[in-house]
Coordinates of C-alpha atoms in Angstrom, one line a residue:
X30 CA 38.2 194.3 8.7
X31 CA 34.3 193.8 8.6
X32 CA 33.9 190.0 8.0
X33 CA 32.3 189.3 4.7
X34 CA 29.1 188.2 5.9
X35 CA 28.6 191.5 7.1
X36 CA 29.1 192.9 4.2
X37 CA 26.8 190.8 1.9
X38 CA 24.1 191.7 4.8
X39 CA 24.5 195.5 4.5
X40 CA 24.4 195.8 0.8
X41 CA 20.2 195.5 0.6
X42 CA 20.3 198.4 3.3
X43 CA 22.3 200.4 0.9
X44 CA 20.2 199.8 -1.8
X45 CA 16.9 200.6 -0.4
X46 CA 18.4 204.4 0.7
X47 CA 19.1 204.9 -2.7
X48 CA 16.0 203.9 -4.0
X49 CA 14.1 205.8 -1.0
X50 CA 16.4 209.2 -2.2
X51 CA 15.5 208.6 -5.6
X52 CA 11.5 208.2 -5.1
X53 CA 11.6 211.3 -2.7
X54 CA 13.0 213.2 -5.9
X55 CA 10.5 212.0 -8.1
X56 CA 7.6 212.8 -6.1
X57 CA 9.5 216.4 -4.8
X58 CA 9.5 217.3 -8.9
X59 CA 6.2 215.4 -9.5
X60 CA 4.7 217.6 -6.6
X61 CA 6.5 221.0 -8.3
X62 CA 5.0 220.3 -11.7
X63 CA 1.3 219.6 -10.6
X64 CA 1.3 223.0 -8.2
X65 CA 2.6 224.4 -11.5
X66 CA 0.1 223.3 -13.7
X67 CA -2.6 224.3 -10.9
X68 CA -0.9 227.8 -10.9
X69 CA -1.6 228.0 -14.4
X70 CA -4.7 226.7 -14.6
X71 CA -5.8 228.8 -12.1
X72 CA -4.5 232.0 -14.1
X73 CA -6.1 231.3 -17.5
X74 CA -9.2 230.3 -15.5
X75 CA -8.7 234.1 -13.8
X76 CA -8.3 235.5 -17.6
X77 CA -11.2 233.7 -18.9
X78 CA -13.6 234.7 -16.2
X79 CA -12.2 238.2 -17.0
X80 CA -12.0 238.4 -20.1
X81 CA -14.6 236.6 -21.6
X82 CA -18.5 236.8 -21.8
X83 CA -21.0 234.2 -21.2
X84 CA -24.6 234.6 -23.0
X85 CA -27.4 232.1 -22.7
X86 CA -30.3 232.8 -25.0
X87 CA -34.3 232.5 -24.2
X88 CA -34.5 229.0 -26.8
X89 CA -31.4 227.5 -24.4
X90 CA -28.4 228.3 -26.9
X91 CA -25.1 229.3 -25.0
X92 CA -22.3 231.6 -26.8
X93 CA -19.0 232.2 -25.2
X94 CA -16.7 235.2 -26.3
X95 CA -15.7 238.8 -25.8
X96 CA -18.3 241.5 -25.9
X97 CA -17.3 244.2 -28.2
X98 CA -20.1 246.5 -28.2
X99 CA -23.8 247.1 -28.0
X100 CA -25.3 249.2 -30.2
X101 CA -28.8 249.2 -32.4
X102 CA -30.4 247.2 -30.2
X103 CA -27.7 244.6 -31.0
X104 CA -24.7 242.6 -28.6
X105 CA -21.3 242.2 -30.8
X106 CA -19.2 239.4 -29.8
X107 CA -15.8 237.8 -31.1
X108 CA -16.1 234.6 -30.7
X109 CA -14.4 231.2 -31.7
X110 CA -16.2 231.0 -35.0
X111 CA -16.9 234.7 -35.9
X112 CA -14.8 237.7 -35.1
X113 CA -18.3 239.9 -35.3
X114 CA -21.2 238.2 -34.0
X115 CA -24.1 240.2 -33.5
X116 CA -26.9 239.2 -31.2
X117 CA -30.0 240.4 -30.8
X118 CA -30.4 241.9 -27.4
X119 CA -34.6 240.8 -26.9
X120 CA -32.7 237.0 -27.5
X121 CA -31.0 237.7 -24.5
X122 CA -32.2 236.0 -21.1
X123 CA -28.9 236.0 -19.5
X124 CA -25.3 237.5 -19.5
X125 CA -22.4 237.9 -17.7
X126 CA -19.6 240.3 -18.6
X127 CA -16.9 240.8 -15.5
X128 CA -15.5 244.1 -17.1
X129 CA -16.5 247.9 -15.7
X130 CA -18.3 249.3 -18.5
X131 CA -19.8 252.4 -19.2
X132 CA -23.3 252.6 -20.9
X133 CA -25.4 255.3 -22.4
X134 CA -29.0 254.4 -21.6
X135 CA -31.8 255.7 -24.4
X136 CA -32.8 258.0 -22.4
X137 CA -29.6 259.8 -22.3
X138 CA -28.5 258.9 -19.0
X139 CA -24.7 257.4 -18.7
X140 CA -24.2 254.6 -16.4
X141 CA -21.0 253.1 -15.6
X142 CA -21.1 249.4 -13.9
X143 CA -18.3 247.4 -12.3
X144 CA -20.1 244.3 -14.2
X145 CA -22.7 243.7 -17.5
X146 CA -24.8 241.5 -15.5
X147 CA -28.0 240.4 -17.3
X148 CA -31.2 238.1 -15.4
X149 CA -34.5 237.4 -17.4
X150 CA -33.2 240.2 -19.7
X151 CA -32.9 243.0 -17.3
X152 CA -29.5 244.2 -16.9
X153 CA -28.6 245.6 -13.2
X154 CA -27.7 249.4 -13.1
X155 CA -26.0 249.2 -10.0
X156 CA -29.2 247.8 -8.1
X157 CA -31.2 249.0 -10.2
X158 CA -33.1 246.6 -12.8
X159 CA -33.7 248.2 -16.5
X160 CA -34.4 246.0 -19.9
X161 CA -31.6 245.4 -21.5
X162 CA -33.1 246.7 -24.8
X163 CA -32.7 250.3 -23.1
X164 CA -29.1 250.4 -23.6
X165 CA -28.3 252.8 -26.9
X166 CA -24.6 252.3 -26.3
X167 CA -21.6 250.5 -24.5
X168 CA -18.7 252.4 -23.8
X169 CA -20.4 255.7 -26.0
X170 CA -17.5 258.4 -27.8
X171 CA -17.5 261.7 -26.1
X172 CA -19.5 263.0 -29.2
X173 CA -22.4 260.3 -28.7
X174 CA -23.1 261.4 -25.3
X175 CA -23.0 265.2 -26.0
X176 CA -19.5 266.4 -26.1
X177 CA -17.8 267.8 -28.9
X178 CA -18.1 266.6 -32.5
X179 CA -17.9 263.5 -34.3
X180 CA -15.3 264.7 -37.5
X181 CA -15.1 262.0 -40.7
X182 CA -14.4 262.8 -44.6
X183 CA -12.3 261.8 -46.9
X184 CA -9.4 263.4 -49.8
X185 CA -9.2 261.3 -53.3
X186 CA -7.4 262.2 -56.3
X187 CA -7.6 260.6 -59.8
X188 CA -4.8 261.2 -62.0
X189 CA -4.2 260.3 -65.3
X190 CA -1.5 261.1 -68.3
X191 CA -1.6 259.5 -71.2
X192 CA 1.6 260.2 -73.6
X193 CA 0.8 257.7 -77.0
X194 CA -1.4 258.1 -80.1
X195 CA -3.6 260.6 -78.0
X196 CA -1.6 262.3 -74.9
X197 CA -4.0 263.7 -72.5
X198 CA -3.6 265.2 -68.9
X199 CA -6.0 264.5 -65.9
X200 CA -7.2 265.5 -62.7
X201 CA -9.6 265.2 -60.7
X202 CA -9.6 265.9 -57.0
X203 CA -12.4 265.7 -54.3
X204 CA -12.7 267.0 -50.2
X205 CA -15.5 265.9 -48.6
X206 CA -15.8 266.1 -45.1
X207 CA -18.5 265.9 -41.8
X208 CA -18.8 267.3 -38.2
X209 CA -21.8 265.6 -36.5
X210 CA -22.9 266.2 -32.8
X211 CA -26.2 265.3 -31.2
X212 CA -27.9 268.3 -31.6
X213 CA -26.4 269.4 -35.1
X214 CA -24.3 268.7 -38.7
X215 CA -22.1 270.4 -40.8
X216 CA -21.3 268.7 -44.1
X217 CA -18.4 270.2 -46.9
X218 CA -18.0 268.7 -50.4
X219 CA -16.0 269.9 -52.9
X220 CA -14.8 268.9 -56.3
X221 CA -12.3 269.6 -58.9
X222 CA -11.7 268.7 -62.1
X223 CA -9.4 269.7 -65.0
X224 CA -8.9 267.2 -68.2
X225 CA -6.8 268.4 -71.0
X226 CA -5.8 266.6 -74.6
X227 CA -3.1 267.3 -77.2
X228 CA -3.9 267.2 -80.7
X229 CA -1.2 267.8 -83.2
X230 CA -2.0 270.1 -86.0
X231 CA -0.4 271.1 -89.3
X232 CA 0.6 274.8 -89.6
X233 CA 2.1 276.2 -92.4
X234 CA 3.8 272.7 -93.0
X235 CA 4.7 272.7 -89.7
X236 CA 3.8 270.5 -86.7
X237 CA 2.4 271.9 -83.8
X238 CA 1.3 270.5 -80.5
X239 CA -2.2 271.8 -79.6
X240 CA -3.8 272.1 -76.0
X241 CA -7.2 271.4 -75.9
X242 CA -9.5 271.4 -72.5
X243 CA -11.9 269.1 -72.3
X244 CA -13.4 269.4 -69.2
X245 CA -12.9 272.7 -66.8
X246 CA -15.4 272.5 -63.4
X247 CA -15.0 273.0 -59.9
X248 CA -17.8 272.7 -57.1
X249 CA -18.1 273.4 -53.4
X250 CA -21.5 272.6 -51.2
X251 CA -22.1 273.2 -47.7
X252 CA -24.5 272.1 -45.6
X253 CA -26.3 272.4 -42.0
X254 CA -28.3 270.0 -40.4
X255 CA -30.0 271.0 -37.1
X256 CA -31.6 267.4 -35.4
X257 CA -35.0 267.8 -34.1
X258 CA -36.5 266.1 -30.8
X259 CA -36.4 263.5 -32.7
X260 CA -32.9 262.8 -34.3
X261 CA -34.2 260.7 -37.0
X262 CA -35.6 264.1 -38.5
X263 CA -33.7 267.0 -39.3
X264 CA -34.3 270.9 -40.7
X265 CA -31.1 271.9 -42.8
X266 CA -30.2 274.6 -45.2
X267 CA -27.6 274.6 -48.2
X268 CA -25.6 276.0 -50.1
X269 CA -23.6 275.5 -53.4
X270 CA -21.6 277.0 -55.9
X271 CA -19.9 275.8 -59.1
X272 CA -18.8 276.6 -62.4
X273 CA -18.7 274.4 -65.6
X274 CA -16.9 276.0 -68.9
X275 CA -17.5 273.6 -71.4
X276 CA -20.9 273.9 -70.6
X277 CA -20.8 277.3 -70.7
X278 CA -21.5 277.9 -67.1
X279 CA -19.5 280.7 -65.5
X280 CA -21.5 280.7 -62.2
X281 CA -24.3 278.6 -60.6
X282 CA -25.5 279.4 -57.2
X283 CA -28.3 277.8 -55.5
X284 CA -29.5 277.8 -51.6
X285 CA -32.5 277.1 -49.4
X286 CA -33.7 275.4 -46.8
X287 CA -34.9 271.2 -46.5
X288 CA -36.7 268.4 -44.1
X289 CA -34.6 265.8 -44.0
X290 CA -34.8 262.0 -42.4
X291 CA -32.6 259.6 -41.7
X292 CA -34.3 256.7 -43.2
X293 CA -31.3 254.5 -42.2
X294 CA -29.0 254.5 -39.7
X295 CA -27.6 251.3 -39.0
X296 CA -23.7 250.1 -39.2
X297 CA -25.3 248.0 -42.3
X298 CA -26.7 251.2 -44.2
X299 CA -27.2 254.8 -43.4
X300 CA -29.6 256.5 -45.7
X301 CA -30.4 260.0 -45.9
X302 CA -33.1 262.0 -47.4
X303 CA -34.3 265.7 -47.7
X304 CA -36.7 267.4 -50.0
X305 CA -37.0 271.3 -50.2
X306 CA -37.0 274.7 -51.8
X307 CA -34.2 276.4 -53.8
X308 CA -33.5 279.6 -55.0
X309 CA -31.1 279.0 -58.5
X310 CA -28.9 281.5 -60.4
X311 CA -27.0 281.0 -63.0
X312 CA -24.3 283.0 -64.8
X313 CA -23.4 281.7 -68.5
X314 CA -19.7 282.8 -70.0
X315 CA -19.8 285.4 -72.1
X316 CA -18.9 283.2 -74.8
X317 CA -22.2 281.4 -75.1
X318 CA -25.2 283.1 -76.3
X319 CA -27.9 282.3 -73.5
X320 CA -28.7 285.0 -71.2
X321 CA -28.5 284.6 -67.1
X322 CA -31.6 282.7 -65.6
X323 CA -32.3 282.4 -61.9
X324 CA -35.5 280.7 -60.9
X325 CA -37.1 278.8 -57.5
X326 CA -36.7 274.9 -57.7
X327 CA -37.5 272.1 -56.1
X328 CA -34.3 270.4 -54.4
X329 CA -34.0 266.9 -53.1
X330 CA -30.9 265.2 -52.2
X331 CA -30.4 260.9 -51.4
X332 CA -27.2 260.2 -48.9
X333 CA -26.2 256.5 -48.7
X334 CA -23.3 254.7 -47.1
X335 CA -23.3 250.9 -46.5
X336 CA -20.0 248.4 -45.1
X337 CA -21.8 245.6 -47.0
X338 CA -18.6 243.9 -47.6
X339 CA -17.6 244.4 -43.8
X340 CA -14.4 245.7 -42.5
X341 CA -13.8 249.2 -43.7
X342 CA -14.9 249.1 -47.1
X343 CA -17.6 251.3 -48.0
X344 CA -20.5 251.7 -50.5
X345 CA -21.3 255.3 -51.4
X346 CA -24.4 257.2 -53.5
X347 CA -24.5 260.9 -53.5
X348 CA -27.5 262.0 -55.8
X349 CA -28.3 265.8 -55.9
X350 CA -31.7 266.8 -58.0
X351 CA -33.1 270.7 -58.9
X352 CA -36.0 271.2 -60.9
X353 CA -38.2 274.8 -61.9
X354 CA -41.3 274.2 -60.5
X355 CA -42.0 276.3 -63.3
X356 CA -40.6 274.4 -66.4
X357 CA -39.6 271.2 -65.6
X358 CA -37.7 271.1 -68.5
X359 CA -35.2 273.1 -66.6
X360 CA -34.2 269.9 -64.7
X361 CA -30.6 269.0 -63.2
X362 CA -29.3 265.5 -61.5
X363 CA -25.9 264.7 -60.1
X364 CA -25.0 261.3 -59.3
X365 CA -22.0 259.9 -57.8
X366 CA -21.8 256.0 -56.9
X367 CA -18.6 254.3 -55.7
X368 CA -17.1 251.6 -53.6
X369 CA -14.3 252.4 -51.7
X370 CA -11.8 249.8 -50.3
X371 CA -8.9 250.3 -47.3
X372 CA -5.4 249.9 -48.0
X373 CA -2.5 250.8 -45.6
X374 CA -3.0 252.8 -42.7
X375 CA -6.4 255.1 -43.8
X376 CA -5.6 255.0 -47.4
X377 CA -8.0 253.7 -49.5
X378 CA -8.5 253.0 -53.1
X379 CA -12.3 253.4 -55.0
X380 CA -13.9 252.9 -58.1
X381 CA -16.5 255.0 -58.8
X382 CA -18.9 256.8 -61.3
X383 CA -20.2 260.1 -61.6
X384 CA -23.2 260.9 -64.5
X385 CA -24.3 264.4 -64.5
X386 CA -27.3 265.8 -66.1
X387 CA -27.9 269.2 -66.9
X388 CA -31.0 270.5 -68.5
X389 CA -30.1 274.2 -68.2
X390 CA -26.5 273.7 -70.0
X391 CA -26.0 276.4 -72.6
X392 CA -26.9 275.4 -76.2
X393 CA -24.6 273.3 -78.0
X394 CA -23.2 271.9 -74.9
X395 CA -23.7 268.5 -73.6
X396 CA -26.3 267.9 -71.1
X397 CA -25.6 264.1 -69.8
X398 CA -21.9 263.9 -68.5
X399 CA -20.2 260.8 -67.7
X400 CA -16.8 260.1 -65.5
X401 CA -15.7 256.6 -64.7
X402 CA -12.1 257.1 -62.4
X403 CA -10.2 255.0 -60.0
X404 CA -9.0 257.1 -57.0
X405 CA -6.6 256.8 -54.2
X406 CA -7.1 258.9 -51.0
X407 CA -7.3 258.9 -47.3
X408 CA -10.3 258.6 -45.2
X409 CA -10.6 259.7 -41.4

């Protein structure tokens, strides 16, 4: 039997393992959860030396984000306050982006680098120096640096029936569609539309349900674009035919050749324009009483597009103009504005307006027509 004494004297001992076991397990877990924390530090340190871009500017600013792109003499960033922040490139004085990128240089050349690395706003080409304002591209399509084509267009269709006090039938459908390359274009637009309205008539005391067409037309234009040395200008021939019944129209034709410019071409606005010579010939129904013309025009044509609301909305202008340069009297305009607005996947709804003149429409027809339609399609 250990004497009580002894007892009493060993229970401190006790006590002070205990504790000892106890404060070796908080510093064992204390120790776990700061190599932890260091491990993961250390990781999203890793990602954001990786994966994030660090831009300081010639007046001392600093921007922080993810290079998306360069393009138009322009560095696009997400960043923490704007998804697309575009940057000057002369505002750049330095830049580092640890991702292997490949750039298409303006004088065609293609780079790839294992790093954007920008000093006193010279990027280095692996050793080499260049301004950084010589970079057309980062990471180009095939199509931009001279493979293949580039192919866009979109399909729409408006229609409409109306069964009430009037009961019409609508449609209206329109293909339009774009191969571009470096060295050359091909452009397709086409157009139909067929509007029809019931009218109910008496015959012979009875009721009858009359069809009546009020409008009948269908167009298809093709064009070729061939870019000169340099790509801002163009020479480019066309070619159209259409038909309009209610203006008595059976057949126009029309083709020749055009300069053409592009006066815009920016992710902001692209603007085309071409002016040139036309041969026109037109073949009236042989219900009106206006004999075939033919005659050589003057033909200009204004393309715009514009993302001025951003994302992939679009704002559109087609305008086609003829005139005899012998009678301007002879004179015909086709315009077609719209905005255009994504909805799931590549569909997209648009609101848009089409007023046609045509000084050459048979007599008794109507020269100014006027279309206001909502359409649905899908764009590529």
């Amino acid at each position: 039997m250990v004497p009580r004494s002894s007892a009493i004297r060993s229970l401190p001992s006790l006590k002070d393992s205990r504790a000892s076991r106890s404060v070796e397990r908080l510093l064992a877990v204390f120790i776990l959860v700061l190599v932890t924390v260091l491990i993961a530090a250390e990781s999203v340190n890793a990602e954001q030396t990786a994966g994030s871009a660090t831009i300081h500017l010639v007046d001392g600013s600093v921007i922080v984000g993810a290079v998306t792109g360069i393009r138009d003499d322009h560095i696009r960033m997400e960043t923490a306050f704007s998804d697309d922040l575009k940057i000057d490139v002369t505002l750049v004085e330095r830049l580092q982006w640890l991702e292997q990128t490949e750039l298409l240089m303006d004088d065609n050349r293609v780079v790839v680098v294992p790093a954007i690395v920008v000093t006193e706003g010279n990027i280095d080409l692996n050793g080499q120096s260049a301004p950084l304002e010589t970079v057309d591209i980062m990471n180009p399509a095939d199509w931009e640096e001279g493979k293949g084509y580039q192919w866009t267009g979109d399909a729409s269709t408006a229609i409409a029936f109306n069964r009430g006090n009037t009961e019409t039938d609508e449609l209206d459908v329109k293909l339009n569609t774009v191969l571009t390359s470096k060295r050359d274009r091909f452009t397709i637009n086409s157009h139909y539309e067929r509007d029809d309205a019931y009218n109910r008539i008496n015959v012979d005391n009875r009721i009858v349900r009359q069809k009546v067409m009020t409008a009948n037309n269908w167009k298809v234009l093709g064009k070729y674009d061939f870019f000169l040395n340099d790509p801002r200008n163009y020479l480019g021939t066309n070619v159209s035919l259409e038909a309009d019944a209610l203006a008595g129209v059976d057949l126009r034709t029309y083709a020749g050749p055009y300069f053409g410019r592009k006066l815009f071409d920016t992710d902001l606005l692209k603007l085309d324009g071409e002016l040139g010579i036309t041969y026109v010939l037109t073949d009236y129904a042989d219900s009106v009483a206006q004999e075939d013309n033919d005659y050589t025009g003057l033909n200009w044509n204004v393309t715009a597009e514009s993302n001025f609301f951003g994302g992939d909305s679009r704002l559109y202008l087609r305008h086609v103009g003829i005139v005899d340069v012998s009678d301007t009297d002879q004179l015909i305009l086709k315009n077609t504005l719209g905005a255009a607005f994504p909805l799931l996947y590549r569909l997209e709804g648009a609101a848009e307006v089409t007023i046609n003149y045509d000084g050459t429409a048979a007599e008794g027809s109507e020269e100014l027509d006027q279309v206001y339609s909502l359409r649905l399609g899908y764009a590529w």
